[in-house]
Each structure stands twice: as C-alpha cells, then as structure tokens.
PDB file of C-alpha atoms in Angstrom:
ATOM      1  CA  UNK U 131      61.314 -22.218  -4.098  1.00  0.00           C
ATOM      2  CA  UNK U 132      60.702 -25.126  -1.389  1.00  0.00           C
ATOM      3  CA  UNK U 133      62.334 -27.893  -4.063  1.00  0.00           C
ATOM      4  CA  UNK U 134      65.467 -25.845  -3.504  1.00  0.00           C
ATOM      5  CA  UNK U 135      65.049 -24.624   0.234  1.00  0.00           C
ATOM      6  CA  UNK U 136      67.220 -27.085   2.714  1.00  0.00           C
ATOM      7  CA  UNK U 137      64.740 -26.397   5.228  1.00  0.00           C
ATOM      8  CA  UNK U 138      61.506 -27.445   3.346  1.00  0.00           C
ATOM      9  CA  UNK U 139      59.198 -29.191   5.182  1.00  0.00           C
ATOM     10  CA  UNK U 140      55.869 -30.765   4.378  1.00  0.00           C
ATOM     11  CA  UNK U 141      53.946 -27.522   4.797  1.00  0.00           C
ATOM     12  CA  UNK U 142      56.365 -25.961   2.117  1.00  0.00           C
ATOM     13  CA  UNK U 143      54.466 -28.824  -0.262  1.00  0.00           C
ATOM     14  CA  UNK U 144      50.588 -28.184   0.457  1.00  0.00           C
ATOM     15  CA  UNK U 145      50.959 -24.517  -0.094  1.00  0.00           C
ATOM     16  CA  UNK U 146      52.734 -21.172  -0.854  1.00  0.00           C
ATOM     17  CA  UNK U 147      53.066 -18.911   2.332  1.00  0.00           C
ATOM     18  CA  UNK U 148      52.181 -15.817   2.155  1.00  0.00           C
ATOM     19  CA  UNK U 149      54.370 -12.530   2.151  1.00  0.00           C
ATOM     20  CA  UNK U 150      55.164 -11.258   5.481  1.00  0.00           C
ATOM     21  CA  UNK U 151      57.837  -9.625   7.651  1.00  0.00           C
ATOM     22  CA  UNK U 152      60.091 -12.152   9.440  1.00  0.00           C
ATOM     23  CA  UNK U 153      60.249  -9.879  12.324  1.00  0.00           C
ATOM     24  CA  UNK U 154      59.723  -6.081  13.675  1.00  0.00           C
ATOM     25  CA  UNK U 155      61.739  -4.337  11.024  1.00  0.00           C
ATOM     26  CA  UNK U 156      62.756  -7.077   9.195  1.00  0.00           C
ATOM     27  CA  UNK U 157      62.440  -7.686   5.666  1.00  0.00           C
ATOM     28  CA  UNK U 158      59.906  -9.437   3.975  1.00  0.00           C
ATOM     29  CA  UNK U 159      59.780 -13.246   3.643  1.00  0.00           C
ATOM     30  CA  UNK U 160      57.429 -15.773   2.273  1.00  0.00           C
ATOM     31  CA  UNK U 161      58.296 -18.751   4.059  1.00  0.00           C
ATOM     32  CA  UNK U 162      56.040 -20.609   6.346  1.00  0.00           C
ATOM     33  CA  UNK U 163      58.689 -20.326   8.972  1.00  0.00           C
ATOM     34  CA  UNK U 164      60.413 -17.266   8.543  1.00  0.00           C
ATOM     35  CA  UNK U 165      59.795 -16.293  12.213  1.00  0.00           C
ATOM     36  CA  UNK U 166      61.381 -19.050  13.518  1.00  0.00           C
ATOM     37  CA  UNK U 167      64.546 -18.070  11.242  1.00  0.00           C
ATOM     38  CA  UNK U 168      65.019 -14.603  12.644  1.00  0.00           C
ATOM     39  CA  UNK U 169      68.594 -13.990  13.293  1.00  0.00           C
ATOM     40  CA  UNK U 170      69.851 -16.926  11.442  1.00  0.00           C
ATOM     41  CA  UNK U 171      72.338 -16.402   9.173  1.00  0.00           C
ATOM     42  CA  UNK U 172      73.022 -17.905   5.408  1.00  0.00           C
ATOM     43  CA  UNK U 173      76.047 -19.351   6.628  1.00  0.00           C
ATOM     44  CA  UNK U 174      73.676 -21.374   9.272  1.00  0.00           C
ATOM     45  CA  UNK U 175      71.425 -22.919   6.882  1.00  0.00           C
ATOM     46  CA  UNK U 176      73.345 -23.292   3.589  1.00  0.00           C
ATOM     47  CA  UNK U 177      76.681 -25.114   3.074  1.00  0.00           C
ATOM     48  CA  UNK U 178      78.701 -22.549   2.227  1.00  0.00           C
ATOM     49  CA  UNK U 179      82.019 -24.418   2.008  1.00  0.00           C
ATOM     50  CA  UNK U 180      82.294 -24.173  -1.857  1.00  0.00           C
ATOM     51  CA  UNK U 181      81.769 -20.458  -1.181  1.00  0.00           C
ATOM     52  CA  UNK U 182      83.343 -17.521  -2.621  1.00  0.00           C
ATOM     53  CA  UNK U 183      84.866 -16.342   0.626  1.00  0.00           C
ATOM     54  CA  UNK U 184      86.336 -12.576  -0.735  1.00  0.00           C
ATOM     55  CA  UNK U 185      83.141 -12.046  -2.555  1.00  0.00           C
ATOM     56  CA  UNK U 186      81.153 -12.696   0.446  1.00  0.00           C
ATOM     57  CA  UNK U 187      82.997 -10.502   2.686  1.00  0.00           C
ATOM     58  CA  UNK U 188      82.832  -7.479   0.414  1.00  0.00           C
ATOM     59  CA  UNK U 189      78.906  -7.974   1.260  1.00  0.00           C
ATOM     60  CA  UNK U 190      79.442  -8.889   5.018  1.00  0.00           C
ATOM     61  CA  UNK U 191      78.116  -5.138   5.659  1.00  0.00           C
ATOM     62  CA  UNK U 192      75.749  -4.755   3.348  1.00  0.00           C
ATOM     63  CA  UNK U 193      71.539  -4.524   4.900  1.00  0.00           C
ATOM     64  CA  UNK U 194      69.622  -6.912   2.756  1.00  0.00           C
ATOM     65  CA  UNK U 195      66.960  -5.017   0.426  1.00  0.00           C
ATOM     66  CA  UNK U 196      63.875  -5.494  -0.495  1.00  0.00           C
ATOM     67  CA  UNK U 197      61.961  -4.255  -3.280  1.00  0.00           C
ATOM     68  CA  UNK U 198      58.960  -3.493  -1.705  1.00  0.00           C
ATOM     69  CA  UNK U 199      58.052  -0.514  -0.033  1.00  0.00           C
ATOM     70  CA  UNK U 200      55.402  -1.313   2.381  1.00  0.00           C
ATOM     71  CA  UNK U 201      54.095  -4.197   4.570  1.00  0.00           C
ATOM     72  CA  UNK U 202      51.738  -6.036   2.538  1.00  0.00           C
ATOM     73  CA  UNK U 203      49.903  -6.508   6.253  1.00  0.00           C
TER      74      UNK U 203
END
C-alpha cells in the first residue's frame, strides 16, 4: 500500500506495520501512523476534487467496517 499512500514516509519503506486499532473503538489499521490519524477524515488526506460528490454523500453516514472480528492484540 505505502507506493500509493500520500502520507508514506520512510518507515512505510523498511517495513510493513502491523495490524492494530487506530484508537479505543476504532477500526483496525496497519499503518505505522494510524494513531496519529485518528479523527482525520478522507477528505483531509486525499484530493478529493475529482470526486464523485452524490456518491459520497449517500455514504456520509455510513460506520466504516471491518472484516475482522476481534483485536488481533
């Protein structure tokens, strides 16, 4: 993922961070800095000019999911 990530950093190169939760409750993540990410939204960190703006807002409400049932912790 890190060649495509906008926020990759030089850790992102030497190796693949493990799966955690990026916060109490959150979902999980495996990015190196996840934690510094909570509460940061797509919109923040992605250009989304070029975006779809209907189709996003028909998911504005929507919790993220996650595919796994328990913390890997």
């Amino acid at each position: 993922f890190a060649p495509r990530c906008p926020l990759r950093r030089e850790a992102c190169d030497r190796s693949e961070p493990p799966l955690r939760r990026a916060g109490p409750g959150a979902h999980l993540s495996a990015c190196h800095f996840a934690g510094e990410l909570v509460g940061t939204g797509a919109g923040d960190v992605f250009d989304t000019a070029g975006a779809d703006t209907e189709a996003l807002a028909r998911f504005a409400d929507t919790p993220p999911s996650t595919h796994a049932e328990e913390d890997p912790a």
